[in-house]
Coordinates of C-alpha atoms in Angstrom, one line a residue:
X1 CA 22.2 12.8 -77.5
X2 CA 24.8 11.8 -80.1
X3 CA 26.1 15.4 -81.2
X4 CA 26.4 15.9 -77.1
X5 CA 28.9 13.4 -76.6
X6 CA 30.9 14.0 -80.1
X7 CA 31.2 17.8 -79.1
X8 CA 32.4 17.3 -75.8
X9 CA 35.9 17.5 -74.6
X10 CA 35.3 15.7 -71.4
X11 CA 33.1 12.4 -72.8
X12 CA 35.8 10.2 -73.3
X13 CA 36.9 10.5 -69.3
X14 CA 33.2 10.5 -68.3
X15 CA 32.7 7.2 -70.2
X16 CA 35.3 5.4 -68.1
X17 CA 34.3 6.8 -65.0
X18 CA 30.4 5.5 -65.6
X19 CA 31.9 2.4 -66.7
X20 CA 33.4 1.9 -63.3
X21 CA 30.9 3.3 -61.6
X22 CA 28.7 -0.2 -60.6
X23 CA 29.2 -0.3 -57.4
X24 CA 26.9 2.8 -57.5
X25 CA 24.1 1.1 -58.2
X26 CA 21.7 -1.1 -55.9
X27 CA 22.7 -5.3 -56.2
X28 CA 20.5 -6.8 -58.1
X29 CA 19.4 -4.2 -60.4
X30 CA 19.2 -5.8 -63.9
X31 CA 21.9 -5.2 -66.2
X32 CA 19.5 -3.8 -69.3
X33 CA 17.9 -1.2 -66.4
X34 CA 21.7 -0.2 -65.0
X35 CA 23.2 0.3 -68.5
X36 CA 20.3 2.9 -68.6
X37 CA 20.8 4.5 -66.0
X38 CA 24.2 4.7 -66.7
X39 CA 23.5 6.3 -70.5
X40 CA 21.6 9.0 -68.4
X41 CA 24.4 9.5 -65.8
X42 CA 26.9 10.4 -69.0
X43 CA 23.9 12.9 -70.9
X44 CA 23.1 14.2 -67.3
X45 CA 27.1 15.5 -66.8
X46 CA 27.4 16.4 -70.3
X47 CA 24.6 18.9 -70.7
X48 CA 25.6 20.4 -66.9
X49 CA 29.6 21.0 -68.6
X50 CA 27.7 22.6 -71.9
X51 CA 25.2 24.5 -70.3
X52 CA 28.1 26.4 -68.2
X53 CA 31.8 25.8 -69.8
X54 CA 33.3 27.5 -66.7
X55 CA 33.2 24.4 -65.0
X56 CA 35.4 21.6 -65.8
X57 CA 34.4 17.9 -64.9
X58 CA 36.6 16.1 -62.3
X59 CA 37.1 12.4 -61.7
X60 CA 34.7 11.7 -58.6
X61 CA 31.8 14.2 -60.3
X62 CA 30.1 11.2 -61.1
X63 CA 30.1 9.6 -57.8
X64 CA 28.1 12.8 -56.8
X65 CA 25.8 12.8 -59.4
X66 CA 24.6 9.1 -59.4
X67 CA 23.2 9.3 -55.7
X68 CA 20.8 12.2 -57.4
X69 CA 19.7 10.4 -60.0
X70 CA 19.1 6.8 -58.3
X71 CA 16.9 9.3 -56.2
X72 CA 15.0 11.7 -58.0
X73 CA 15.3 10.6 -61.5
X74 CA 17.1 12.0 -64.5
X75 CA 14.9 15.0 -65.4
X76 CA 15.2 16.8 -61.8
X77 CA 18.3 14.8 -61.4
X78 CA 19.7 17.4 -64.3
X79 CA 18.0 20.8 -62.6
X80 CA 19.7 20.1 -58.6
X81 CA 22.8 19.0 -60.7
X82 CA 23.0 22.2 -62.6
X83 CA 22.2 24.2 -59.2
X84 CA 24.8 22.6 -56.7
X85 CA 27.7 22.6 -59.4
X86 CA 27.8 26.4 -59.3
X87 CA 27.3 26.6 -55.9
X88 CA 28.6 23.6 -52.9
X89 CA 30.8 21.9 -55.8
X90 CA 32.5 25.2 -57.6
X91 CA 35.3 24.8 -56.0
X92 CA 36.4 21.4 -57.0
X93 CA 35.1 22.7 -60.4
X94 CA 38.0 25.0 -60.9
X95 CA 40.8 24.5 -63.9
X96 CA 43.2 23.6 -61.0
X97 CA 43.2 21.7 -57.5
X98 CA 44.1 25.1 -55.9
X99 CA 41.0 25.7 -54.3
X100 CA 40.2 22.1 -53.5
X101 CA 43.9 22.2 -51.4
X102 CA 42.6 24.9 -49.9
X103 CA 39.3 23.3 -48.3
X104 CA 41.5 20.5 -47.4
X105 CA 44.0 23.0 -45.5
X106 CA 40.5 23.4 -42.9
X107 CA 41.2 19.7 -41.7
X108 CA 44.1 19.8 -39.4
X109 CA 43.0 23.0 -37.8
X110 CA 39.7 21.8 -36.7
X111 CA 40.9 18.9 -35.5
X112 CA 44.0 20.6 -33.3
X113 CA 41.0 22.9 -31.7
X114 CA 39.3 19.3 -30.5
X115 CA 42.3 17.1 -29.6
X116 CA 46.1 18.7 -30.3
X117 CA 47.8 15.3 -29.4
X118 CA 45.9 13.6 -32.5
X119 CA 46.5 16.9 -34.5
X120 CA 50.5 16.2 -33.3
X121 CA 50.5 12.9 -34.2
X122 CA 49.4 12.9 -37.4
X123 CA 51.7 16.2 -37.9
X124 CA 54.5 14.0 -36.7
X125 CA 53.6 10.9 -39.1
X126 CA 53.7 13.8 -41.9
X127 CA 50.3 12.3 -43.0
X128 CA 49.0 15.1 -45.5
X129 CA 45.2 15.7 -45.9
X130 CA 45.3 13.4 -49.2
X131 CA 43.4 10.8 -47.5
X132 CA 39.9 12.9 -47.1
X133 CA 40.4 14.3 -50.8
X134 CA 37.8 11.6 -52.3
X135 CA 35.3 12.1 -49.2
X136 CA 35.6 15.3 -49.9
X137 CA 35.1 15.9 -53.3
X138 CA 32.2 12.7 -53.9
X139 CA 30.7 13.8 -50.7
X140 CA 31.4 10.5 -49.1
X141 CA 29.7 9.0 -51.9
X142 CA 32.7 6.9 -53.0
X143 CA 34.2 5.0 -50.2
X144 CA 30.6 4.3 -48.7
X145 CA 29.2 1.6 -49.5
X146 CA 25.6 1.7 -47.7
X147 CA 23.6 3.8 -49.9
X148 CA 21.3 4.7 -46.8
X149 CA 23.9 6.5 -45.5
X150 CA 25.6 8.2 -48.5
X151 CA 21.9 9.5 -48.6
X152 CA 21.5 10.6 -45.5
X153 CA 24.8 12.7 -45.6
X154 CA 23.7 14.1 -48.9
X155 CA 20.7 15.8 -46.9
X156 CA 23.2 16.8 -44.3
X157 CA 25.5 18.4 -46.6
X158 CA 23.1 20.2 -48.7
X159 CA 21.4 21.7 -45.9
X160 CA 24.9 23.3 -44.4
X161 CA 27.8 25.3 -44.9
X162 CA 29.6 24.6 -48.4
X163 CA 32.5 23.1 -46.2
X164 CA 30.5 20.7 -43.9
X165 CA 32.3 18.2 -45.3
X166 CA 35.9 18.8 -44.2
X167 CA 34.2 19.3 -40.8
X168 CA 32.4 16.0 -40.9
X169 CA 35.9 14.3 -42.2
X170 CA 37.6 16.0 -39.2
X171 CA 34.9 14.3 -36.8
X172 CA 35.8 10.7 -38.4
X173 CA 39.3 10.7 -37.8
X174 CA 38.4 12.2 -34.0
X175 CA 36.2 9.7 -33.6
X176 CA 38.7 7.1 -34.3
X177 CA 41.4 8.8 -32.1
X178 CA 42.7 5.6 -30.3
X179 CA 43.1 3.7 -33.5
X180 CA 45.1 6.7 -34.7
X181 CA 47.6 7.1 -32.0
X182 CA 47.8 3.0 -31.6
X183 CA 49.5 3.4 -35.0
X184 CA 53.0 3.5 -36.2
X185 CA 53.4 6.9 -36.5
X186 CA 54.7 7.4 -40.5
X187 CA 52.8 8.4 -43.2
X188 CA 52.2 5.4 -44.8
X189 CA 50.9 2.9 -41.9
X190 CA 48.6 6.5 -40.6
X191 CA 47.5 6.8 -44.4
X192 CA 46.3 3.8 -44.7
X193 CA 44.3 3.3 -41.4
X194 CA 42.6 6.5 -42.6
X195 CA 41.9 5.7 -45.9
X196 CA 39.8 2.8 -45.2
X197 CA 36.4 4.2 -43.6
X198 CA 34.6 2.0 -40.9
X199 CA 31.3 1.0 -42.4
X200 CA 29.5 1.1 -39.0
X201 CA 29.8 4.4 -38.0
X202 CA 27.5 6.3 -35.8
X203 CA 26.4 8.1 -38.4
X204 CA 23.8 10.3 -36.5
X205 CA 26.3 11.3 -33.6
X206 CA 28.8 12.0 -36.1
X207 CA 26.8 14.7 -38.4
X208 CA 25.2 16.0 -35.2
X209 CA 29.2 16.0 -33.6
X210 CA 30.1 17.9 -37.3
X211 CA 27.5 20.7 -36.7
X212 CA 28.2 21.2 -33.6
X213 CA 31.8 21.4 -34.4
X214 CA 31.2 24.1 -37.2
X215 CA 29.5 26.5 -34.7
X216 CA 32.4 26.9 -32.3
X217 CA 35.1 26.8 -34.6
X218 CA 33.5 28.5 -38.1
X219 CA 35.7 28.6 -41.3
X220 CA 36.3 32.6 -40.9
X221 CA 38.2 31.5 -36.9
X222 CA 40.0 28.7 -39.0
X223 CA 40.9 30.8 -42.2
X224 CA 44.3 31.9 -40.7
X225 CA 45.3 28.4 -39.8
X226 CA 44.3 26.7 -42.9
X227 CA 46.1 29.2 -45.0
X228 CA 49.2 28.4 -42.4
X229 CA 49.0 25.2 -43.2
X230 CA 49.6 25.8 -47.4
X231 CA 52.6 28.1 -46.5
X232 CA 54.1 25.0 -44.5
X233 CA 53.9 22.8 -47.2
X234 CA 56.8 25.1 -49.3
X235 CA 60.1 23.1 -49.2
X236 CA 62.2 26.8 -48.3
X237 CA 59.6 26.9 -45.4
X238 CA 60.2 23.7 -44.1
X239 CA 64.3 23.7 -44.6
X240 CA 65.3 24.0 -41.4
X241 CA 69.0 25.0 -42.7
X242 CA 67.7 27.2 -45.3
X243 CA 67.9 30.6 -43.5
X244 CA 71.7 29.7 -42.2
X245 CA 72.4 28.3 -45.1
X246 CA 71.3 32.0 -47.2
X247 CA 73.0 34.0 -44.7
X248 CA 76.0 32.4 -44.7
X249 CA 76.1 32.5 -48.3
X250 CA 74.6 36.3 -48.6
X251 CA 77.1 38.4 -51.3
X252 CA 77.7 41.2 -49.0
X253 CA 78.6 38.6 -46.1
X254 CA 81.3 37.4 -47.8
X255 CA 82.3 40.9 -49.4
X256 CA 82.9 42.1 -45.8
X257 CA 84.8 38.9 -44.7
X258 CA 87.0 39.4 -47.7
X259 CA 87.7 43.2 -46.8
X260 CA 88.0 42.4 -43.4
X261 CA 90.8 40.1 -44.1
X262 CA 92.8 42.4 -46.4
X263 CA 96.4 43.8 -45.2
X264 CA 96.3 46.1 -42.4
X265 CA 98.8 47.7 -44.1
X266 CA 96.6 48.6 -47.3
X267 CA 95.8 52.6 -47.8
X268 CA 93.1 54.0 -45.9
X269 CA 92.4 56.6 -48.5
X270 CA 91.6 53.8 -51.4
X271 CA 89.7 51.8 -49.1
X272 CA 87.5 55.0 -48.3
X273 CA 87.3 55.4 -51.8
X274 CA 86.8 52.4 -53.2
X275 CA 83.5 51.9 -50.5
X276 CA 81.0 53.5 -53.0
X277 CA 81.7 51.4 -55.7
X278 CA 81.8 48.2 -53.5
X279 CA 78.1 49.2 -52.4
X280 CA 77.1 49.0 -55.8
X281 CA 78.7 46.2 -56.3
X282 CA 76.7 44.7 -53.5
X283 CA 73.0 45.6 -54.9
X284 CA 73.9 44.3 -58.0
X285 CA 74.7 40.9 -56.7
X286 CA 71.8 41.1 -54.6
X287 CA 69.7 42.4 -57.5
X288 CA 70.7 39.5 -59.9
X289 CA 70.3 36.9 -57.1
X290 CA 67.1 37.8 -56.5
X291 CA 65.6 37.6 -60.1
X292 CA 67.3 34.3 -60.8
X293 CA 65.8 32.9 -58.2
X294 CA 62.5 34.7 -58.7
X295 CA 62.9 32.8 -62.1
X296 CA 63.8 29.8 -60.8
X297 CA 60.5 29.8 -58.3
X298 CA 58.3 30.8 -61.4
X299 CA 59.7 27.5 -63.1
X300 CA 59.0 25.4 -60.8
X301 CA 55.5 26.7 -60.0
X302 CA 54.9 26.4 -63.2
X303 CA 56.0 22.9 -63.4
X304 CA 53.7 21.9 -60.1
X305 CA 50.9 23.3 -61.9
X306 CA 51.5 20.9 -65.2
X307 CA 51.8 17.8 -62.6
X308 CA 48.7 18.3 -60.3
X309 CA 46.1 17.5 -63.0
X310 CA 48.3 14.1 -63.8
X311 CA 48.3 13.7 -60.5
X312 CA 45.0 13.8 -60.1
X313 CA 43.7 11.7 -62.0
X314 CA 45.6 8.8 -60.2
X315 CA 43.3 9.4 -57.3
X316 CA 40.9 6.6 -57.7
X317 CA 40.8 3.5 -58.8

């Protein structure tokens, strides 16, 4: 109702996103119907966000909700809503992408346990996972555009694992494995061949390829390597002259260059003596070093954090 939508934070974004959302619906629906389906799309999401204020709407929510209530209407629509929003979708629900990253870190790990020169190709074309975050997140529901099939993944999907998904997105981009390796291999030519999903995919060997997939290689075999692949992604972990760089560079490095370079000449007694307090002198370069750029890290974390939710919202179209 009206009060629902004034008292809501998130109704403005929701608006837009229904308004673009007409794809959604089945050609040829008339407009007068559509626009009311589209009213109950925006109450439906509003009264999931009130009902539990712990979770916080995301552009692409809407995609997921739609396919419910083209199928089971708006009142039941509301109830499975409510039920998979604290369950297969709390993690994209979260203040920040973190844990959403973190699903997508599964993708190149399952995919190296199938077929390593794909896995190294697309490691080599420095390709990301960005390209499987809308499957991912709409449930495949936005960049398909049979509606038989969005369906028929939806079953899939809510019959499995919370992170079937990332496994059936791996299984896409195995099955096109020749189209993958016949492309240039830089990020932006294997981005966009991956980006754009056939629409005439086996759908049925696929999900039954994605099951299979899951029970030889389950998330807890895959945890290690997924959490790998967010510690690559730091810039100091992927400097290659970093650790050289930092030695070279180390306070008490150059201290004992310096000493070692001093007269021969020079009184043993005073350089025995003046050890202790060169030591100290050493930690506290060290010390301060280390909490500047403790402070430094801090910033810029801080500063990534600020940027992914502008970020995101660039996602789609």
């Amino acid at each position: 109702g009206k009060e629902l939508r004034e008292d809501n934070k998130d109704y403005q974004q929701v608006l837009l996103d229904v308004r673009r959302s007409l794809r959604r619906f089945p050609p040829g629906m008339p407009d007068d119907q559509r626009e009311g389906l589209q009213e109950d799309l925006i109450d439906i999401i509003l009264h999931v966000l009130k009902r539990n204020p712990q979770l916080h709407y995301y552009q692409g929510y809407h995609d997921i909700v739609v396919t419910f209530l083209l199928v089971v209407g708006d009142r039941l629509a509301t109830a499975l809503v409510e039920k998979l929003s604290t369950h297969h979708l709390r993690d994209f629900m979260d203040p920040t992408m973190d844990n959403t990253k973190h699903i997508l870190n599964y993708l190149m790990p399952i995919i190296d346990q199938v077929n390593p020169e794909v896995h190294d190709f697309m490691q080599s074309a420095e390709v990301g996972t960005i390209f499987a975050l809308s499957w991912l997140i709409t449930w495949f529901g936005h960049v398909l555009s049979d509606f038989r099939h969005v369906v028929r993944l939806y079953d899939f999907f809510l019959a499995c694992h919370p992170l079937m998904p990332i496994y059936f997105a791996a299984v896409i981009v195995l099955y096109r494995e020749q189209e993958v390796l016949d492309c240039e291999c830089d990020m932006a030519s294997v981005h966009h061949l991956l980006s754009q999903i056939p629409q005439d995919l086996p759908y049925e060997t696929l999900i039954s390829r994605a099951g299979d997939l899951f029970v030889q290689f389950p998330p807890s075999e895959l945890a290690r390597e997924a959490a790998q692949q967010q510690a690559e992604r730091t810039a100091a972990s992927t400097f290659k002259d970093f650790e050289l760089a930092s030695v070279q560079q180390r306070p008490d490095t150059v201290l004992r260059q310096r000493f070692r370079e001093r007269p021969r000449g020079e009184d043993r007694t005073k350089s025995i003596s003046t050890k202790p307090r060169t030591n100290r002198f050493v930690k506290l370069v060290v010390m301060g070093l280390t909490v500047a750029l403790g402070a430094a890290a801090l910033a810029v974390v801080k500063s990534a954090l600020e940027w992914a939710p502008k970020f995101e919202l660039q996602i789609f179209p």
